[in-house]
Short mmCIF file of C-alpha atoms in Angstrom, two decimals:
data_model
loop_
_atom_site.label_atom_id
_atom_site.label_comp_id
_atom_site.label_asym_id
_atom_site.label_seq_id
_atom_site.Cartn_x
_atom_site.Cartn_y
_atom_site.Cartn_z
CA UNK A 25 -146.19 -51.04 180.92
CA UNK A 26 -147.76 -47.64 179.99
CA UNK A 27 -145.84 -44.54 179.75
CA UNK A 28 -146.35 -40.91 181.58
CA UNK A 29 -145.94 -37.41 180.27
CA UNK A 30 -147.00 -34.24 181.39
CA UNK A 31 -147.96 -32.28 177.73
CA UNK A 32 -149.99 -29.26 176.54
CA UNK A 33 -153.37 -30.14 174.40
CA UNK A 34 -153.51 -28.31 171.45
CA UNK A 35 -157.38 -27.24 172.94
CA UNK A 36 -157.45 -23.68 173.99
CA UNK A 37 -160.76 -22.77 175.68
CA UNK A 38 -162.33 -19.06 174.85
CA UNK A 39 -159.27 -17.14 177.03
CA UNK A 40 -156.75 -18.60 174.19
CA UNK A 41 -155.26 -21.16 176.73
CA UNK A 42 -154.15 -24.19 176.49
CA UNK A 43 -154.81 -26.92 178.94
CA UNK A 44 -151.99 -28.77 180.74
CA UNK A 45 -152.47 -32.57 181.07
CA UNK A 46 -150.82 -36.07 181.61
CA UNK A 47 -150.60 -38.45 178.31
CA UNK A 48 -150.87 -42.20 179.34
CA UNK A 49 -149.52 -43.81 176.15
CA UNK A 50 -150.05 -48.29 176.21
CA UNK A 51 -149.86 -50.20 172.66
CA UNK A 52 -149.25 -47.29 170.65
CA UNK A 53 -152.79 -45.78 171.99
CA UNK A 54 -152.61 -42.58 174.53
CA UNK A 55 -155.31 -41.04 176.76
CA UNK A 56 -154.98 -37.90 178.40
CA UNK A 57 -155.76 -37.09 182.43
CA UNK A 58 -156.28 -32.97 182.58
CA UNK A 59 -154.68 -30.95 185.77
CA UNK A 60 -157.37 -28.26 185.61
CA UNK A 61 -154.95 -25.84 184.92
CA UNK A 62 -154.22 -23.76 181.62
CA UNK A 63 -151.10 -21.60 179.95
CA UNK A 64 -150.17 -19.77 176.98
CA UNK A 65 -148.47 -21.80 174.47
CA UNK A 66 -145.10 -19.28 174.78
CA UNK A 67 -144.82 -20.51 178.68
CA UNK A 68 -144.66 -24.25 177.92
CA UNK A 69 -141.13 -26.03 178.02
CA UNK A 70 -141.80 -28.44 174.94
CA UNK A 71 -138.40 -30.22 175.75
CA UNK A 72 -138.17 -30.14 179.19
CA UNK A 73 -142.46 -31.13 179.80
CA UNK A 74 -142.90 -28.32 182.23
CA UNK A 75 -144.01 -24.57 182.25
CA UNK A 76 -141.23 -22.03 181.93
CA UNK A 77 -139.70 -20.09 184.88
CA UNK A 78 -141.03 -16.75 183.43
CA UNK A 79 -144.90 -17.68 184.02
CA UNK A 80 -145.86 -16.08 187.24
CA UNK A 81 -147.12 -19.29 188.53
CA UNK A 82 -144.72 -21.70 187.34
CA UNK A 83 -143.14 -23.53 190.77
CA UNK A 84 -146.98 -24.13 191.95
CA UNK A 85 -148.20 -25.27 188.46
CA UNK A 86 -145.07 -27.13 188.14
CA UNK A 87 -145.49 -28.72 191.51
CA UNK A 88 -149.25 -30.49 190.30
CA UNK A 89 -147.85 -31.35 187.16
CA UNK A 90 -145.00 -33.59 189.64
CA UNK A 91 -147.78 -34.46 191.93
CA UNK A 92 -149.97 -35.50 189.01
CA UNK A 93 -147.44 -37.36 187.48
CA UNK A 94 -146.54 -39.35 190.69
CA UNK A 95 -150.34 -40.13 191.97
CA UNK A 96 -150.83 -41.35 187.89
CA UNK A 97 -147.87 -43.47 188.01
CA UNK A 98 -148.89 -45.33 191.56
CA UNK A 99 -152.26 -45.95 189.93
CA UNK A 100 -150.40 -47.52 186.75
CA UNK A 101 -148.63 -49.26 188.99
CA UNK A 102 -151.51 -50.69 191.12
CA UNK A 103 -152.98 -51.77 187.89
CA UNK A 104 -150.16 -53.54 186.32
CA UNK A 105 -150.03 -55.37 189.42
CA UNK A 106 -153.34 -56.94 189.44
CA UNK A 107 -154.07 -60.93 188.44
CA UNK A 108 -155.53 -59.60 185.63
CA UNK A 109 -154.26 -56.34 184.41
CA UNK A 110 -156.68 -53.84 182.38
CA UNK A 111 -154.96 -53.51 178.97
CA UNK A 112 -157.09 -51.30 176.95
CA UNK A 113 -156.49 -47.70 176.94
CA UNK A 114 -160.00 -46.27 177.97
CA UNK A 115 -160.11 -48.56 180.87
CA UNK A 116 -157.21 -47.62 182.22
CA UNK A 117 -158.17 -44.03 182.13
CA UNK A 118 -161.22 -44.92 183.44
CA UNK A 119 -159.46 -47.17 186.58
CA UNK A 120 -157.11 -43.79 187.19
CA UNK A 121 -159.90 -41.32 187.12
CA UNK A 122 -161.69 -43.16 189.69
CA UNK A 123 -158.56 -44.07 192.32
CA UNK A 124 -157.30 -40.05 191.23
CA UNK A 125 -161.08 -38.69 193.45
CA UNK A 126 -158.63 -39.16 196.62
CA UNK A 127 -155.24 -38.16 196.17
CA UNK A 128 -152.18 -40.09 198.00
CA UNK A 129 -150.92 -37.99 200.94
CA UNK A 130 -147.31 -40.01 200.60
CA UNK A 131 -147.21 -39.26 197.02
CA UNK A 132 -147.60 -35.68 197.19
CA UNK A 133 -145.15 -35.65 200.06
CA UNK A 134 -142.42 -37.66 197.94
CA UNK A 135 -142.82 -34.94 195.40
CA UNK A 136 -142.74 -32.25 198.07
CA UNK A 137 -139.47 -33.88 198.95
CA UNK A 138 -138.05 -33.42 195.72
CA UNK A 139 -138.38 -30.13 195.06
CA UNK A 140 -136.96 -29.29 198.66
CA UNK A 141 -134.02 -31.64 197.02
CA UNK A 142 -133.78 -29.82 193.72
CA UNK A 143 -133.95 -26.57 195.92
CA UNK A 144 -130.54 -27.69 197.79
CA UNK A 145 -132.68 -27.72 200.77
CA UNK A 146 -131.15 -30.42 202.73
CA UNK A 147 -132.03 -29.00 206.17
CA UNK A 148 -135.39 -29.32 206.05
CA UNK A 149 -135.51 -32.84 204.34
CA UNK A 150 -133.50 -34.05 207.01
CA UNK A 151 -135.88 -32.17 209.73
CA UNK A 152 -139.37 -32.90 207.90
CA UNK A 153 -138.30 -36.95 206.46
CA UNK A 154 -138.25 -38.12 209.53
CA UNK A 155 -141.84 -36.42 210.46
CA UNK A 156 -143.43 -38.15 207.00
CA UNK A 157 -141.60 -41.82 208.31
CA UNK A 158 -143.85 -40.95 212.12
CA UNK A 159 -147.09 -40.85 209.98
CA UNK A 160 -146.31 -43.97 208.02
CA UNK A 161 -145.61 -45.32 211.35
CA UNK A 162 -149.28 -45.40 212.58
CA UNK A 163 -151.51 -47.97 212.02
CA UNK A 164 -154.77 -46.59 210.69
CA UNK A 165 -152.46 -44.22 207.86
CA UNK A 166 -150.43 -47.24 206.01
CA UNK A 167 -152.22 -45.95 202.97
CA UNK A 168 -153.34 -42.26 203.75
CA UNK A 169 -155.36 -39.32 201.00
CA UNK A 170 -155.93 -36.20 201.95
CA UNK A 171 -159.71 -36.72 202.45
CA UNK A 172 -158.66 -39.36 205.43
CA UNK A 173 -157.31 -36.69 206.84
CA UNK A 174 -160.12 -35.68 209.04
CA UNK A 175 -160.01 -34.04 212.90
CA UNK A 176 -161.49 -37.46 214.31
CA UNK A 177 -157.88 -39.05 212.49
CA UNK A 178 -155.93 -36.60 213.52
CA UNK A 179 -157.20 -37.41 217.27
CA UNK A 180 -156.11 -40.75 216.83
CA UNK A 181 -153.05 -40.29 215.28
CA UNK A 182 -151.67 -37.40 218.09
CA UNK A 183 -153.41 -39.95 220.74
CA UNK A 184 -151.05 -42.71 218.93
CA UNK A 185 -148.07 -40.56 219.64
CA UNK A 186 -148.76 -39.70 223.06
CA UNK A 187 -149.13 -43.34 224.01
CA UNK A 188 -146.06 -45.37 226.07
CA UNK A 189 -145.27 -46.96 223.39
CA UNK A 190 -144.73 -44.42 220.68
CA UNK A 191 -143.68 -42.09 223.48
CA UNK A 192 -143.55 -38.84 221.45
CA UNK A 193 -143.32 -35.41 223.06
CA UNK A 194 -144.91 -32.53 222.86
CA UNK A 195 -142.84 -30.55 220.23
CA UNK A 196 -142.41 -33.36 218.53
CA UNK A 197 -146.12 -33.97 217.74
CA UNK A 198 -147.02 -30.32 217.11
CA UNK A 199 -143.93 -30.03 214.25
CA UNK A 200 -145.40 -33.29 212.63
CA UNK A 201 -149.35 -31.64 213.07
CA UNK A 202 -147.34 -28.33 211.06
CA UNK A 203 -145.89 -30.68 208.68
CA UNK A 204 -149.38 -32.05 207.55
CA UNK A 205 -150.60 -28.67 207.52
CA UNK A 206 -148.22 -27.44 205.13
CA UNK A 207 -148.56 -30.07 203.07
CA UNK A 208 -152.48 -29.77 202.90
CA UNK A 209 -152.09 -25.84 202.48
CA UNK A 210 -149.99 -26.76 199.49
CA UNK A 211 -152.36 -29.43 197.92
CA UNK A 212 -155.23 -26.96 198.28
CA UNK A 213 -153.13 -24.07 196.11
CA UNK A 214 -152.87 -26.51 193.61
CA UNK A 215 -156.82 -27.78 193.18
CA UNK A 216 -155.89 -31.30 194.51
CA UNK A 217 -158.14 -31.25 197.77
CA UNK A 218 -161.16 -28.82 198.70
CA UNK A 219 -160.78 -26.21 201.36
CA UNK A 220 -163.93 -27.48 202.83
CA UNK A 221 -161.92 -30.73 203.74
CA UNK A 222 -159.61 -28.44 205.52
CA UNK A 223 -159.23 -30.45 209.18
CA UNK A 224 -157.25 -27.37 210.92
CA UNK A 225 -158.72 -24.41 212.23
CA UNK A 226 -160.69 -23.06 215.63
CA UNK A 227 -164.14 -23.72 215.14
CA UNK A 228 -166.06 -26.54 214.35
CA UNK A 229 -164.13 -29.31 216.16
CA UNK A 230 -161.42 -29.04 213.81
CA UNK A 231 -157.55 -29.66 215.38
CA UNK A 232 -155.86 -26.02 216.35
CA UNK A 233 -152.21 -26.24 216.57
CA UNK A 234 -151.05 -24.99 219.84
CA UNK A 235 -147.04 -24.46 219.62
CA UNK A 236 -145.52 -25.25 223.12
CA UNK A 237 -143.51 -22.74 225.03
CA UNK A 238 -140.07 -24.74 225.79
CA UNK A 239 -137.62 -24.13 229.06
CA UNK A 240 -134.97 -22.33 227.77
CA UNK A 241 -132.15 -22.54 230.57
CA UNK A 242 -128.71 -20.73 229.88
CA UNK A 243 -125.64 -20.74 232.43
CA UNK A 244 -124.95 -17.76 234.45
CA UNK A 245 -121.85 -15.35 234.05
CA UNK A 246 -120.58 -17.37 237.18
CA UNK A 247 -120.45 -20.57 235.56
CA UNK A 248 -119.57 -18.98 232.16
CA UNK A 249 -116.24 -17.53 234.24
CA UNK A 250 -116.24 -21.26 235.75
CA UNK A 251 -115.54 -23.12 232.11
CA UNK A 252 -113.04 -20.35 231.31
CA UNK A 253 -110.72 -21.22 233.91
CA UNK A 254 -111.35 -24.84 233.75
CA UNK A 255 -108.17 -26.82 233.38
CA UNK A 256 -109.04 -28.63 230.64
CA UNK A 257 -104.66 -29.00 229.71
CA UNK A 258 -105.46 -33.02 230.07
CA UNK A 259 -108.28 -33.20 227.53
CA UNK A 260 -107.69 -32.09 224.22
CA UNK A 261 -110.85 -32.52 222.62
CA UNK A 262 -112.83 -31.45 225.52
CA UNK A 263 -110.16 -28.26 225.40
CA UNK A 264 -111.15 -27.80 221.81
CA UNK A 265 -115.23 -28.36 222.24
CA UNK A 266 -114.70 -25.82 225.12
CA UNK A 267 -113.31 -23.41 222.42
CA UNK A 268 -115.88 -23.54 220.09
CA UNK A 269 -118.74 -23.59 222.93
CA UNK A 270 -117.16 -20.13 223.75
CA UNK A 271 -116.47 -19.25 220.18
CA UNK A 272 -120.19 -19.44 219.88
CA UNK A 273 -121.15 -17.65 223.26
CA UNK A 274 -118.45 -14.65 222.72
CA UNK A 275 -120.49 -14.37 219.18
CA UNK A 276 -123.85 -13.59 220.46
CA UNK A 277 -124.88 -17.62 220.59
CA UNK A 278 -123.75 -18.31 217.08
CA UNK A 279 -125.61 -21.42 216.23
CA UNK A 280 -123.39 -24.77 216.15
CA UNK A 281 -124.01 -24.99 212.27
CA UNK A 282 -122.52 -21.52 211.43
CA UNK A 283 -119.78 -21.81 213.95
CA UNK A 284 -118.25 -25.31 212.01
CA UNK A 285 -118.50 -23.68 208.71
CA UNK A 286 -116.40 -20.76 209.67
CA UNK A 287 -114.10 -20.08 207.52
CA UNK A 288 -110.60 -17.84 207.94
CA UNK A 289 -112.10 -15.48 204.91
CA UNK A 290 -115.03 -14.54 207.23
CA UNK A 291 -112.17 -12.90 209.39
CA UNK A 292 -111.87 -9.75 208.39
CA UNK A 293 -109.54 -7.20 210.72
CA UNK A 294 -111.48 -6.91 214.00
CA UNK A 295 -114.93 -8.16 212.90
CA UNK A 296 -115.92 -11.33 211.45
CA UNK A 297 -118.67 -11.85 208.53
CA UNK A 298 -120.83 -14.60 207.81
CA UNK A 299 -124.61 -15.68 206.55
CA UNK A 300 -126.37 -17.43 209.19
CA UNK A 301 -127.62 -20.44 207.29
CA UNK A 302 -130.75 -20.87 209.01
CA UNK A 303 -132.28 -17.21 207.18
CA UNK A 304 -129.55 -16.54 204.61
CA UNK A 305 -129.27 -13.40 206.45
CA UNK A 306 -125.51 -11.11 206.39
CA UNK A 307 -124.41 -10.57 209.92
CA UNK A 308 -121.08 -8.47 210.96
CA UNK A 309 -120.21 -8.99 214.76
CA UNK A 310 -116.68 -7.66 216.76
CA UNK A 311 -114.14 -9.96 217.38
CA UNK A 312 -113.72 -9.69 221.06
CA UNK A 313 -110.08 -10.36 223.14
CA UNK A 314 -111.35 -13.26 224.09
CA UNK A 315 -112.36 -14.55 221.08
CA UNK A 316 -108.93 -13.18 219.11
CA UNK A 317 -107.00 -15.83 221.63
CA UNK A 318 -109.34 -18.81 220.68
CA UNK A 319 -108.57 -17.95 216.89
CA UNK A 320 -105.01 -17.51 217.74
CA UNK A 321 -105.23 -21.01 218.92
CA UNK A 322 -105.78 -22.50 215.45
CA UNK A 323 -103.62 -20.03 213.29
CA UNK A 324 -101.05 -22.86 213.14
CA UNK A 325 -102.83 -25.18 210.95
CA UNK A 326 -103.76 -22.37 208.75
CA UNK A 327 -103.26 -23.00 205.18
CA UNK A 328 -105.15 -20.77 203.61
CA UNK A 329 -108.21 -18.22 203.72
CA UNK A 330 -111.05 -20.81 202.43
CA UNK A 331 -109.99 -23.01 205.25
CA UNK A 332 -112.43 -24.00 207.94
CA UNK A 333 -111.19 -22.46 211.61
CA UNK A 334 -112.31 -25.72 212.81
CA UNK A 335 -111.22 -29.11 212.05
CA UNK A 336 -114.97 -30.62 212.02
CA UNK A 337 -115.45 -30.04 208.46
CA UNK A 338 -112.10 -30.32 206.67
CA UNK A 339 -112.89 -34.01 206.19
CA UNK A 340 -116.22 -33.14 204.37
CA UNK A 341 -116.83 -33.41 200.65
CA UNK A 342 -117.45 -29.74 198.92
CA UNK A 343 -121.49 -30.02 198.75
CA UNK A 344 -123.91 -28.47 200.57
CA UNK A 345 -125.70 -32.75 201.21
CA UNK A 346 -122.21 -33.77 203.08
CA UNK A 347 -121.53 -30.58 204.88
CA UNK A 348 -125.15 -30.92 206.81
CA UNK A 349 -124.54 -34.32 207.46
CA UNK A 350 -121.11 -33.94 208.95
CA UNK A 351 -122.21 -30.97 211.12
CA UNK A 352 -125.12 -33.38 212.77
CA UNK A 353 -122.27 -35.37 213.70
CA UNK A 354 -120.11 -32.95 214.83
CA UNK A 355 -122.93 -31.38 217.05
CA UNK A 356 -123.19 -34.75 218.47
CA UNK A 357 -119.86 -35.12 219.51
CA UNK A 358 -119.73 -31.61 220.65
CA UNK A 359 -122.55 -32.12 223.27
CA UNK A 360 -120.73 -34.96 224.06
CA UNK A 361 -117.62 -33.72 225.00
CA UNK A 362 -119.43 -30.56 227.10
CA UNK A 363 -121.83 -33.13 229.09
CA UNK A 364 -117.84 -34.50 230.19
CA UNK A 365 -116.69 -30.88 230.62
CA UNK A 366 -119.69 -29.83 232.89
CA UNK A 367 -118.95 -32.45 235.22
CA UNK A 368 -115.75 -31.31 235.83
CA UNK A 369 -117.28 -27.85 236.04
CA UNK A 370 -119.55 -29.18 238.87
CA UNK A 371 -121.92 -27.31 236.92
CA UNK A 372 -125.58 -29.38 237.10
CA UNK A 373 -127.32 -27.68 234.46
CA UNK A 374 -127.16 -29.84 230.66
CA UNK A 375 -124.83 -27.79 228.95
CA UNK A 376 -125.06 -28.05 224.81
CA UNK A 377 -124.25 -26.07 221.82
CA UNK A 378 -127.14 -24.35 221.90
CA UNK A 379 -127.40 -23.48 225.44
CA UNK A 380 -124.62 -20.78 224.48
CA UNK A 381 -127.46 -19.28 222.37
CA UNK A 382 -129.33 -19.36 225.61
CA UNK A 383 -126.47 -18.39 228.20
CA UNK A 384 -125.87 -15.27 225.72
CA UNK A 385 -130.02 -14.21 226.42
CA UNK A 386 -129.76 -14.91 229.92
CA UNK A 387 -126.32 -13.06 231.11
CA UNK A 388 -127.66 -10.00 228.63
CA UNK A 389 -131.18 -10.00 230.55
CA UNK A 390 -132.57 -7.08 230.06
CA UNK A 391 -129.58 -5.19 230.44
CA UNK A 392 -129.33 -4.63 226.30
CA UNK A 393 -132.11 -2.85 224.48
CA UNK A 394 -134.64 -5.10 222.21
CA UNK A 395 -133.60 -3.60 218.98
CA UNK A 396 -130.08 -4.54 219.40
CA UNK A 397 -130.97 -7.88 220.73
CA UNK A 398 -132.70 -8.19 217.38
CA UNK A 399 -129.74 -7.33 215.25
CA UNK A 400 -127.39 -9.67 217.64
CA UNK A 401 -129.59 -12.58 217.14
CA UNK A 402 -130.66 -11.72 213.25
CA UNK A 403 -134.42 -12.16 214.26
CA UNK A 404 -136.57 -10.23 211.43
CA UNK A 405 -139.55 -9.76 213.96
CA UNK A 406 -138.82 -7.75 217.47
CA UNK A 407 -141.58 -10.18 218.29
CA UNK A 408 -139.41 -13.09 218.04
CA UNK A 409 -136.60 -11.41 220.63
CA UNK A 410 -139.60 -10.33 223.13
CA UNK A 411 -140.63 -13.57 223.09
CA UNK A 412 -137.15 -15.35 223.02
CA UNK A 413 -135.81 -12.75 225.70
CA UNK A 414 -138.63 -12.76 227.77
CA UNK A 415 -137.60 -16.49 229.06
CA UNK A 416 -134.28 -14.94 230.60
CA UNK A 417 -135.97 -11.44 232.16
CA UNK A 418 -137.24 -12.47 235.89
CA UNK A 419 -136.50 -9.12 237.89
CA UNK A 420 -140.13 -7.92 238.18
CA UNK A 421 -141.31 -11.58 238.92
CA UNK A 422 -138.28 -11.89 241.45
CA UNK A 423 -138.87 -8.29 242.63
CA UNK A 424 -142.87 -8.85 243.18
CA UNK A 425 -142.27 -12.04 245.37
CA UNK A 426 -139.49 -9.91 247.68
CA UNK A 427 -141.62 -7.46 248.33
CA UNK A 428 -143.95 -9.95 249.76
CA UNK A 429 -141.58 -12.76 251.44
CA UNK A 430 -139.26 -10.44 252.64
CA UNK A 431 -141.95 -8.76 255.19
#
């Protein structure tokens, strides 16, 4: 079997660089596959086969050296699999040079993936894996290169997903369209596929991404009132899921993965502190009376400051990996538990974690100026509150129709 290596040539061309390429070594006898790319011999990791974190440019050159390595290596493989595998050096190089003109969607996106992994971002692999496993899924993409992916297979593929039998929806498609977007936007940086090849856009038939606008539906301060006297003294896990349903409402619609991780230590005097993980962003809100006598709750089982307020994650191991997966399941169990607690409600509307987010923007209307909005819900664009508020504010619509029924 022939050996990889990403390695800088001892060739500098006339700017005093030297070029970055992949060394396929078989029988003692190497060849060498060049990235198109070129450093200074001080920015080159000689142990670690990589460019240094100090060059300007190092996660995107570092990323085609990974992508390189991986497209190389499924070649090598392809070829040792044949009846009759090549065994001479030049013909190898030769075989690879010729399969390397169209380069392997899946095995960019495996080394996407593992940056996102080396990156700690869990989150998103667990959001963008499953979107990779949809494309696999379709018929005409079991092997797919970037210069397959064209607007006439991009048709097919959304017209795959809308069928019965894939049964995809909307939002669903468009986040897998953004996916392969990204992706392409990223192989282009890095001099693996031409912009002309580019299959998104407006013009020219190409596929324009057109994001959805969802129903967002939040409970009224009625029902709110409703699940706060609910005798839930029967029921203590839907008593507890009611708690941290409020917890999150009474916190400006706290999303479900920040409220699980809260820990005692963000508890400080009449506020509470915490970093929202979805933006890594510092956030100080008031603790409200309300929300003292849900803490006041769990103050018994207190042990220390680092201890999770809720009991969701005190089973989890100490790693970022286990902690995401444990607060899918929680979230789960959650909605669960408030699907029970809304039919004792008689309330008819879905009730989840996340319609607290949305019960918080509907009760607040437009009663609460934009700005502050903004700094409730940690948006960094106002856009993003006008366009998130603007789903609860129906006075002028409600107001307009009045004036003309009510003659």
């Amino acid at each position: 079997m022939a050996t990889i290596q990403a390695t800088l040539r001892r060739k500098k061309n006339n700017a005093g660089l030297y070029p970055i390429s992949i060394r396929i070594t078989k029988n003692r006898k190497s060849t060498y596959m060049y990235t198109g790319q070129y450093v200074d011999e001080k920015f080159w990791d000689t142990i670690k086969n990589k460019v240094k974190k100090n060059h300007p440019n190092a996660n995107r050159l570092n990323n085609l050296i990974s992508a390189k390595l991986a497209e190389i290596n499924k070649s090598l493989l392809d070829i040792e699999s044949d009846i009759k595998p090549i065994t001479r050096i030049e013909e190898i190089r030769k075989t690879i040079k010729n399969k390397d003109k169209n380069h392997s969607f899946y095995s960019f996106a495996e080394a996407y993936f593992e940056e996102l992994e080396k990156n700690k971002k869990y989150s998103r692999i667990n959001c963008e894996r499953p979107l990779l496993n949809r494309i696999k899924g379709y018929p005409r993409a079991k092997t797919l290169t970037f210069q397959e992916i064209t607007p006439l297979f991009l048709r097919g593929f959304i017209s795959h997903l809308r069928s019965s039998k894939a049964s995809v929806g909307e939002r669903s498609i468009v986040n897998t369209l953004i996916f392969i977007r990204t992706l392409h936007n990223r192989a282009s940086q890095q001099g693996l596929v031409s912009k002309d090849s580019y299959p998104f856009g407006n013009h020219d038939g190409k596929i324009k991404i057109r994001i959805p606008k969802s129903i967002k539906i939040g409970l009224t301060s009625e029902e709110i009132k409703t699940l706060e006297e609910l005798d839930l003294s029967d029921n203590p896990k839907q008593h507890h899921t009611r708690n941290v349903f409020l917890f999150s409402f009474y916190l400006a619609g706290m999303r479900v993965s920040d409220v699980v991780q809260m820990k005692w230590e963000n508890v400080q005097g009449e506020r509470i502190y915490y970093t929202m993980n979805k933006n890594q962003k510092n956030i100080s809100l008031k603790i409200h009376d309300k929300l003292r006598k849900i803490l006041e709750e769990y103050l018994p089982i207190k042990s220390s400051q680092s201890d999770y307020i809720f009991p969701e994650l005190r089973e989890a191991n100490d790693n970022a990996k286990d902690i995401l997966r444990v607060s899918k399941t929680a979230n789960k169990r959650l909605n669960r538990y408030l699907a029970q607690i809304a039919d004792k409600a008689e309330i008819t509307k879905k009730i989840t974690m996340h319609v607290s987010r949305h019960s918080f923007g509907n009760i607040s209307g437009d009663r609460i100026p934009l700005q502050v909005l903004q700094k409730l819900y940690n948006h960094s664009d106002i856009k993003t509150t006008i366009d998130y508020q603007q789903n609860f504010i129906n006075k002028d619509l409600d107001d307009a129709l009045d004036s003309v029924i009510g003659l």
